[in-house]
Tab-separated table of C-alpha atoms and ligand atoms in Angstrom:
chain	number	residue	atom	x	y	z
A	1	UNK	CA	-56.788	96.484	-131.480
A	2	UNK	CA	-57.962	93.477	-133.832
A	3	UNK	CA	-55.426	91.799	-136.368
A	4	UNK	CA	-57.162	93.727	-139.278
A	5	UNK	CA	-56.358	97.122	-138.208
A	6	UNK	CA	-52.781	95.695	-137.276
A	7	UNK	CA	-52.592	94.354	-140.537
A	8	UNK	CA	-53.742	97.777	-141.877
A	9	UNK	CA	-51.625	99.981	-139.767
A	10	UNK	CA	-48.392	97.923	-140.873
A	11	UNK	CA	-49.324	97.893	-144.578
A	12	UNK	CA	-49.794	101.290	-144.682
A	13	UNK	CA	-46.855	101.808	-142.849
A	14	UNK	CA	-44.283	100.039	-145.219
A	15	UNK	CA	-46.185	101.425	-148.094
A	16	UNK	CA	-44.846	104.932	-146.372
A	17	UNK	CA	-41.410	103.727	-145.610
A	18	UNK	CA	-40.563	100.978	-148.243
A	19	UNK	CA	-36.622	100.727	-147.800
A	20	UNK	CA	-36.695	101.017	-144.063
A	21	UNK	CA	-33.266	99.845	-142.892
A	22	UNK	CA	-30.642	100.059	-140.621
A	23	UNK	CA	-28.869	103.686	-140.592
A	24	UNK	CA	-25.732	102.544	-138.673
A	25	UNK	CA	-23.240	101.909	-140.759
A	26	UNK	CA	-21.238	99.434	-140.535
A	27	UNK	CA	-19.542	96.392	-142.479
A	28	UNK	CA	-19.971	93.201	-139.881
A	29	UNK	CA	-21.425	91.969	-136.931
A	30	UNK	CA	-18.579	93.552	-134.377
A	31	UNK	CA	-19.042	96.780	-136.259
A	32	UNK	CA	-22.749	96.440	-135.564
A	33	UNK	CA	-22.648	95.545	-132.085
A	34	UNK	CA	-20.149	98.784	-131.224
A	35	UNK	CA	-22.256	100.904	-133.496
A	36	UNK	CA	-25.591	100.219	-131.275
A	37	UNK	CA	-23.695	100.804	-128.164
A	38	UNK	CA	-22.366	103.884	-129.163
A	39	UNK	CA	-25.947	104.673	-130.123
A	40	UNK	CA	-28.240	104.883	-126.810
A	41	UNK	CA	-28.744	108.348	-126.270
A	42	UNK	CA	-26.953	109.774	-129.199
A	43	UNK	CA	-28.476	110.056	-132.825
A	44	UNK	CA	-27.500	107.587	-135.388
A	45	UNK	CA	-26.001	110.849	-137.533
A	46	UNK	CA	-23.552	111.290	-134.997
A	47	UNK	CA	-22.754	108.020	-134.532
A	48	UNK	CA	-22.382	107.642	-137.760
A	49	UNK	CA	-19.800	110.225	-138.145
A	50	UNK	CA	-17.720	109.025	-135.245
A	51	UNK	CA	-17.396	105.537	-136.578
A	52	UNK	CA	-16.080	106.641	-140.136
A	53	UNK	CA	-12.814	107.567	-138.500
A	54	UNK	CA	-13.101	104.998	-135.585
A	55	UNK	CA	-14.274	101.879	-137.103
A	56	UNK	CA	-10.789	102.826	-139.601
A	57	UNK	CA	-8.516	103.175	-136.756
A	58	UNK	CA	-9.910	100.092	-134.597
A	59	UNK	CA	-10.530	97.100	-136.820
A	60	UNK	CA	-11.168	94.098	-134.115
A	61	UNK	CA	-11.331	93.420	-130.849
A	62	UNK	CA	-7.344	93.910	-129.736
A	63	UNK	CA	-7.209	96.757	-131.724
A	64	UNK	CA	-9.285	98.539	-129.323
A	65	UNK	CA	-7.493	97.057	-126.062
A	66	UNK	CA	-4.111	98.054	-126.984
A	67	UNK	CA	-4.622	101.950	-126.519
A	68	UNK	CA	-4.932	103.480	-123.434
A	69	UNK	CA	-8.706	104.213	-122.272
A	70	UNK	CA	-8.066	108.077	-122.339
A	71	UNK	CA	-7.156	107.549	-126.134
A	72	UNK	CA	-10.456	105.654	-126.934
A	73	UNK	CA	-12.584	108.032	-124.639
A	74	UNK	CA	-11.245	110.839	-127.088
A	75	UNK	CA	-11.740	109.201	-130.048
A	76	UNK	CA	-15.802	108.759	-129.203
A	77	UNK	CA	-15.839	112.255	-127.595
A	78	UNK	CA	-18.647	113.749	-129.511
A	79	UNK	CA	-20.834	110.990	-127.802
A	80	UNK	CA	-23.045	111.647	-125.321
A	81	UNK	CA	-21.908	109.434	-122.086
A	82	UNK	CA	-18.409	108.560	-123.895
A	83	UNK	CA	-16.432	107.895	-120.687
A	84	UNK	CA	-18.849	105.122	-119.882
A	85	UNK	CA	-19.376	103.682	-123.533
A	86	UNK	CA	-15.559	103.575	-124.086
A	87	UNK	CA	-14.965	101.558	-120.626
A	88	UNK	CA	-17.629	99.029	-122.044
A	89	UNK	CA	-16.342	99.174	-124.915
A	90	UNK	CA	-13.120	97.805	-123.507
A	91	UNK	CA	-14.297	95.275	-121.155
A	92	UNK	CA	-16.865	94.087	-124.600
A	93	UNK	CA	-13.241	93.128	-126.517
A	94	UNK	CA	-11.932	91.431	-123.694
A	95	UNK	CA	-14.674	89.374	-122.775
A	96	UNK	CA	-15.533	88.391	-126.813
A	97	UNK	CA	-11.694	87.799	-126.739
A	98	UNK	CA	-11.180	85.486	-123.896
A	99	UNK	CA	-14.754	83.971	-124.460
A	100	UNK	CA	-15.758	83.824	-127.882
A	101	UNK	CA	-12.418	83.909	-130.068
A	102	UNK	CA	-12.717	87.427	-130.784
A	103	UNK	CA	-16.237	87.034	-132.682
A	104	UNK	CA	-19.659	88.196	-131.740
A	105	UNK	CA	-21.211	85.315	-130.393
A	106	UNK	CA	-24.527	85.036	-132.512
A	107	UNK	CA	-27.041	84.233	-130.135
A	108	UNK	CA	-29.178	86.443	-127.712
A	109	UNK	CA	-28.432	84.744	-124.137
A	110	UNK	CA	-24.440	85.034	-124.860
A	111	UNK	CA	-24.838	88.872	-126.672
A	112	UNK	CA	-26.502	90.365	-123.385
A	113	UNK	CA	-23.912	88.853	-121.260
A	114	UNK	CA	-21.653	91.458	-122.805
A	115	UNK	CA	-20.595	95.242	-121.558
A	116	UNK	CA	-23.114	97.504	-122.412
A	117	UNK	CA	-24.859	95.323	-124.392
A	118	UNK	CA	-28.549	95.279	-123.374
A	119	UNK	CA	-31.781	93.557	-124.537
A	120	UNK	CA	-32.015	96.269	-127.707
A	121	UNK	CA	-28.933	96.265	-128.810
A	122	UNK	CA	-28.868	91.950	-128.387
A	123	UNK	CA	-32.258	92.346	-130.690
A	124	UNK	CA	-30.483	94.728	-133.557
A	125	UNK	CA	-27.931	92.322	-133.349
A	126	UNK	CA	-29.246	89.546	-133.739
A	127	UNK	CA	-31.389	90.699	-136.636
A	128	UNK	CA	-29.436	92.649	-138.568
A	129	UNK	CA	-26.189	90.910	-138.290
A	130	UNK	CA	-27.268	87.458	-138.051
A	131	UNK	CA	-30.639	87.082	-139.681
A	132	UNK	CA	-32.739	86.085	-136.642
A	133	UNK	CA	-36.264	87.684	-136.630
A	134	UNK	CA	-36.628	90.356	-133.680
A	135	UNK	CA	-38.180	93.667	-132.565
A	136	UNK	CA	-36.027	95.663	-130.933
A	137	UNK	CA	-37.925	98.463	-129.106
A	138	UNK	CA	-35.980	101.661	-129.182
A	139	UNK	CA	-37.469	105.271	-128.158
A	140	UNK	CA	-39.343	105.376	-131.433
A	141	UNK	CA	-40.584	101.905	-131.507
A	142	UNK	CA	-41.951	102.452	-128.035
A	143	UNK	CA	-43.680	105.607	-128.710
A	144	UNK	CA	-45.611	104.571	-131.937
A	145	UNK	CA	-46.400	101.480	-130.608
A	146	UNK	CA	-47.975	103.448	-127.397
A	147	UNK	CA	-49.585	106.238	-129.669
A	148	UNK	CA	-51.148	103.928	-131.863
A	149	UNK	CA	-52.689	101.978	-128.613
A	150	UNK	CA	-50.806	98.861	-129.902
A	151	UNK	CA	-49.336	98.880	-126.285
A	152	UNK	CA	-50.618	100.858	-123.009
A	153	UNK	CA	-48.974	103.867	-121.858
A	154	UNK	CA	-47.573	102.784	-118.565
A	155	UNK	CA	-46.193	99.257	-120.690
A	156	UNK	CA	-42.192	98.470	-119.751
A	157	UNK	CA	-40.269	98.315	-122.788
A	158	UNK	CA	-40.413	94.568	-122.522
A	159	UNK	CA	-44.177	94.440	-122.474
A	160	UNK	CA	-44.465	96.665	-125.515
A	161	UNK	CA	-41.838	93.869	-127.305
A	162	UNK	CA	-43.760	91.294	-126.409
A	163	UNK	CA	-47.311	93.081	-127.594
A	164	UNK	CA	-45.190	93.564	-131.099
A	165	UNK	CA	-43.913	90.459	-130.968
A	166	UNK	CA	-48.128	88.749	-130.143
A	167	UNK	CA	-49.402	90.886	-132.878
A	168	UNK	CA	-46.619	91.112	-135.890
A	169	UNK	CA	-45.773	87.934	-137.937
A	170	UNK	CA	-42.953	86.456	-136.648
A	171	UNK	CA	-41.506	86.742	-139.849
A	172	UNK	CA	-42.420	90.585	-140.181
A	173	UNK	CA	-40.480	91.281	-137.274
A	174	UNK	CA	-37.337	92.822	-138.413
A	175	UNK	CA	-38.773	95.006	-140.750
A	176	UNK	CA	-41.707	96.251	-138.723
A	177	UNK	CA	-38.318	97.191	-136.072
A	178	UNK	CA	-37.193	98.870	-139.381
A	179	UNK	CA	-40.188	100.644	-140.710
A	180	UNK	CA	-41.529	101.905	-136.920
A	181	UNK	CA	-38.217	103.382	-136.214
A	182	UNK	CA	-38.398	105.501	-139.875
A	183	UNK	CA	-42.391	106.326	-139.171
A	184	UNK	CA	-41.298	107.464	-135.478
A	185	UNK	CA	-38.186	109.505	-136.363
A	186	UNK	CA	-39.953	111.227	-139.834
A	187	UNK	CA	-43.382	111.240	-139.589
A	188	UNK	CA	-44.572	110.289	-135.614
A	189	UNK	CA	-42.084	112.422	-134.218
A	190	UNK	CA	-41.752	113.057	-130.666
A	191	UNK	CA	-42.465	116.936	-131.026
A	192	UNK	CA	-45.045	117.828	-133.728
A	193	UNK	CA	-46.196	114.562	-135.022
A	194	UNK	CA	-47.443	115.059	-138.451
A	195	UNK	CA	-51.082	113.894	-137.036
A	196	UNK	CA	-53.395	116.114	-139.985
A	197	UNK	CA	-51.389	114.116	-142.325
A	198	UNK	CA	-51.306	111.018	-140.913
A	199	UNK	CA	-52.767	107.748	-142.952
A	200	UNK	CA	-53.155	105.899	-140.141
A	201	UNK	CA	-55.347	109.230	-137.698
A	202	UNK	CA	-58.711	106.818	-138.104
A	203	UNK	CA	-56.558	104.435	-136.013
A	204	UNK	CA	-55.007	106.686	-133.469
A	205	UNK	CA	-56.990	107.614	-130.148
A	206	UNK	CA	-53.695	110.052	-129.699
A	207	UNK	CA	-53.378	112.050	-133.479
A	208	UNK	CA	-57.514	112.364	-132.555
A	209	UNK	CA	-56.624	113.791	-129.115
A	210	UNK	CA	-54.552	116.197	-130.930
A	211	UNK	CA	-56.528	117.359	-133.838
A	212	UNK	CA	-59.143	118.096	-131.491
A	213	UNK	CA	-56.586	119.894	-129.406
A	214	UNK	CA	-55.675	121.757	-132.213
A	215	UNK	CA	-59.335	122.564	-133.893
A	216	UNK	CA	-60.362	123.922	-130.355
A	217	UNK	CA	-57.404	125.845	-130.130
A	218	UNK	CA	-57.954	127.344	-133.573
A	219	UNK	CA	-61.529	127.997	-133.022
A	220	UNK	CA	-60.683	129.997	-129.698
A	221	UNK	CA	-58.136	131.494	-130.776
A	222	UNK	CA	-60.340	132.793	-134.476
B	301	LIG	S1	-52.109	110.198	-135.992
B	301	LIG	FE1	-50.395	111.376	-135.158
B	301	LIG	S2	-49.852	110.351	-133.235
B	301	LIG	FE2	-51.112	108.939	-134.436
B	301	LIG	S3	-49.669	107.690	-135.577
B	301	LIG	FE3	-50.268	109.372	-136.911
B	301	LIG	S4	-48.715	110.950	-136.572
B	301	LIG	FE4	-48.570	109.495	-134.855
């Protein structure tokens, strides 16, 4: 794909989803960094609505050390793999505790070094909390980015970063994270992508695949 239809695709893209943000909530960079945990498998909506009560109840790091695991595990409860994300959860405070004075250390190399922190979560992170430019490649990221032939199919998650990262301004980097998760999660959704409305179709071997599908279907089926 050349660097005008790149610059087309993401143009057209932000034009569609101008205030592309963040949709975990949450008030600093420890907030942040618990919020993305919480998030991998589990929607944003519902870990949204667990961290209105939780994020009330545990304000730092201690906070969430000096309750008993069972307690926290029931307080995340409506999230999917809770057992797991509360024991990280744990062992996150006491490492940032003992190692980093109780803050989020703002840097990638120290971020992935904590429990259940991975390279996405390091990359929303940094970004969003401390202003570094980054694509992090969640489900959504990875799927547009595949559909739209910006990356090959069989690409590791890592590969289809770095494509991003070769192809978007480095300075467009945060937002395009932004504005591909909103375009993957509203309008190239994982079921029924909205392909015979799609501004970008001229650009996308897959939505052609599909309306082709879809005319030949019709056409049999008429
Ligand atoms: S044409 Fe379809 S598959 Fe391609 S980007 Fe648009 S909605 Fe997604």
């Amino acid at each position: 794909m050349n660097a005008v239809t790149i610059r087309h695709i993401l143009d057209t893209i932000a034009e569609m989803f101008p205030d592309a943000h963040c949709e975990l909530n949450h008030r600093n960079p420890f907030e942040l960094t618990i919020a993305v945990l919480l998030s991998a498998q589990c929607t944003d909506e519902t870990v949204n609505k667990v961290t209105v009560g939780l994020f009330d109840k545990y304000r730092t790091p201690q906070d969430y050390l000096n309750v008993p695991l069972e307690e926290l595990e029931n307080d995340i409860r409506r999230i999917g793999l809770f057992r797991n994300k509360a024991a990280n959860i744990q062992k996150l405070c006491k490492l940032v505790i003992d190692k980093h004075d109780g803050e989020i250390p703002p840097n990638y190399e120290e971020l992935v070094e904590l429990p259940g922190v991975g390279r996405k979560t390091a990359n929303v992170v940094m970004s969003n909390a401390f202003g570094v430019p980054a694509i992090a490649v969640d489900t959504h990221v990875e799927r547009v980015s595949k559909r739209l032939g910006i990356a090959k199919a069989d690409d590791s998650v890592l590969e289809v970063e770095k494509k991003l990262m070769r192809k978007v301004p480095r300075d467009e980097w945060t937002l395009t994270h932004h504005r591909l998760i909103f375009f993957g999660r509203y309008h190239c959704k994982a079921q029924n992508p909205k392909c015979d409305v799609c501004p970008i179709l001229e650009h996308c071997k897959e939505g052609k695949s599909r309306m082709k599908a879809a005319l030949k279907k019709r056409s049999v089926s008429s």
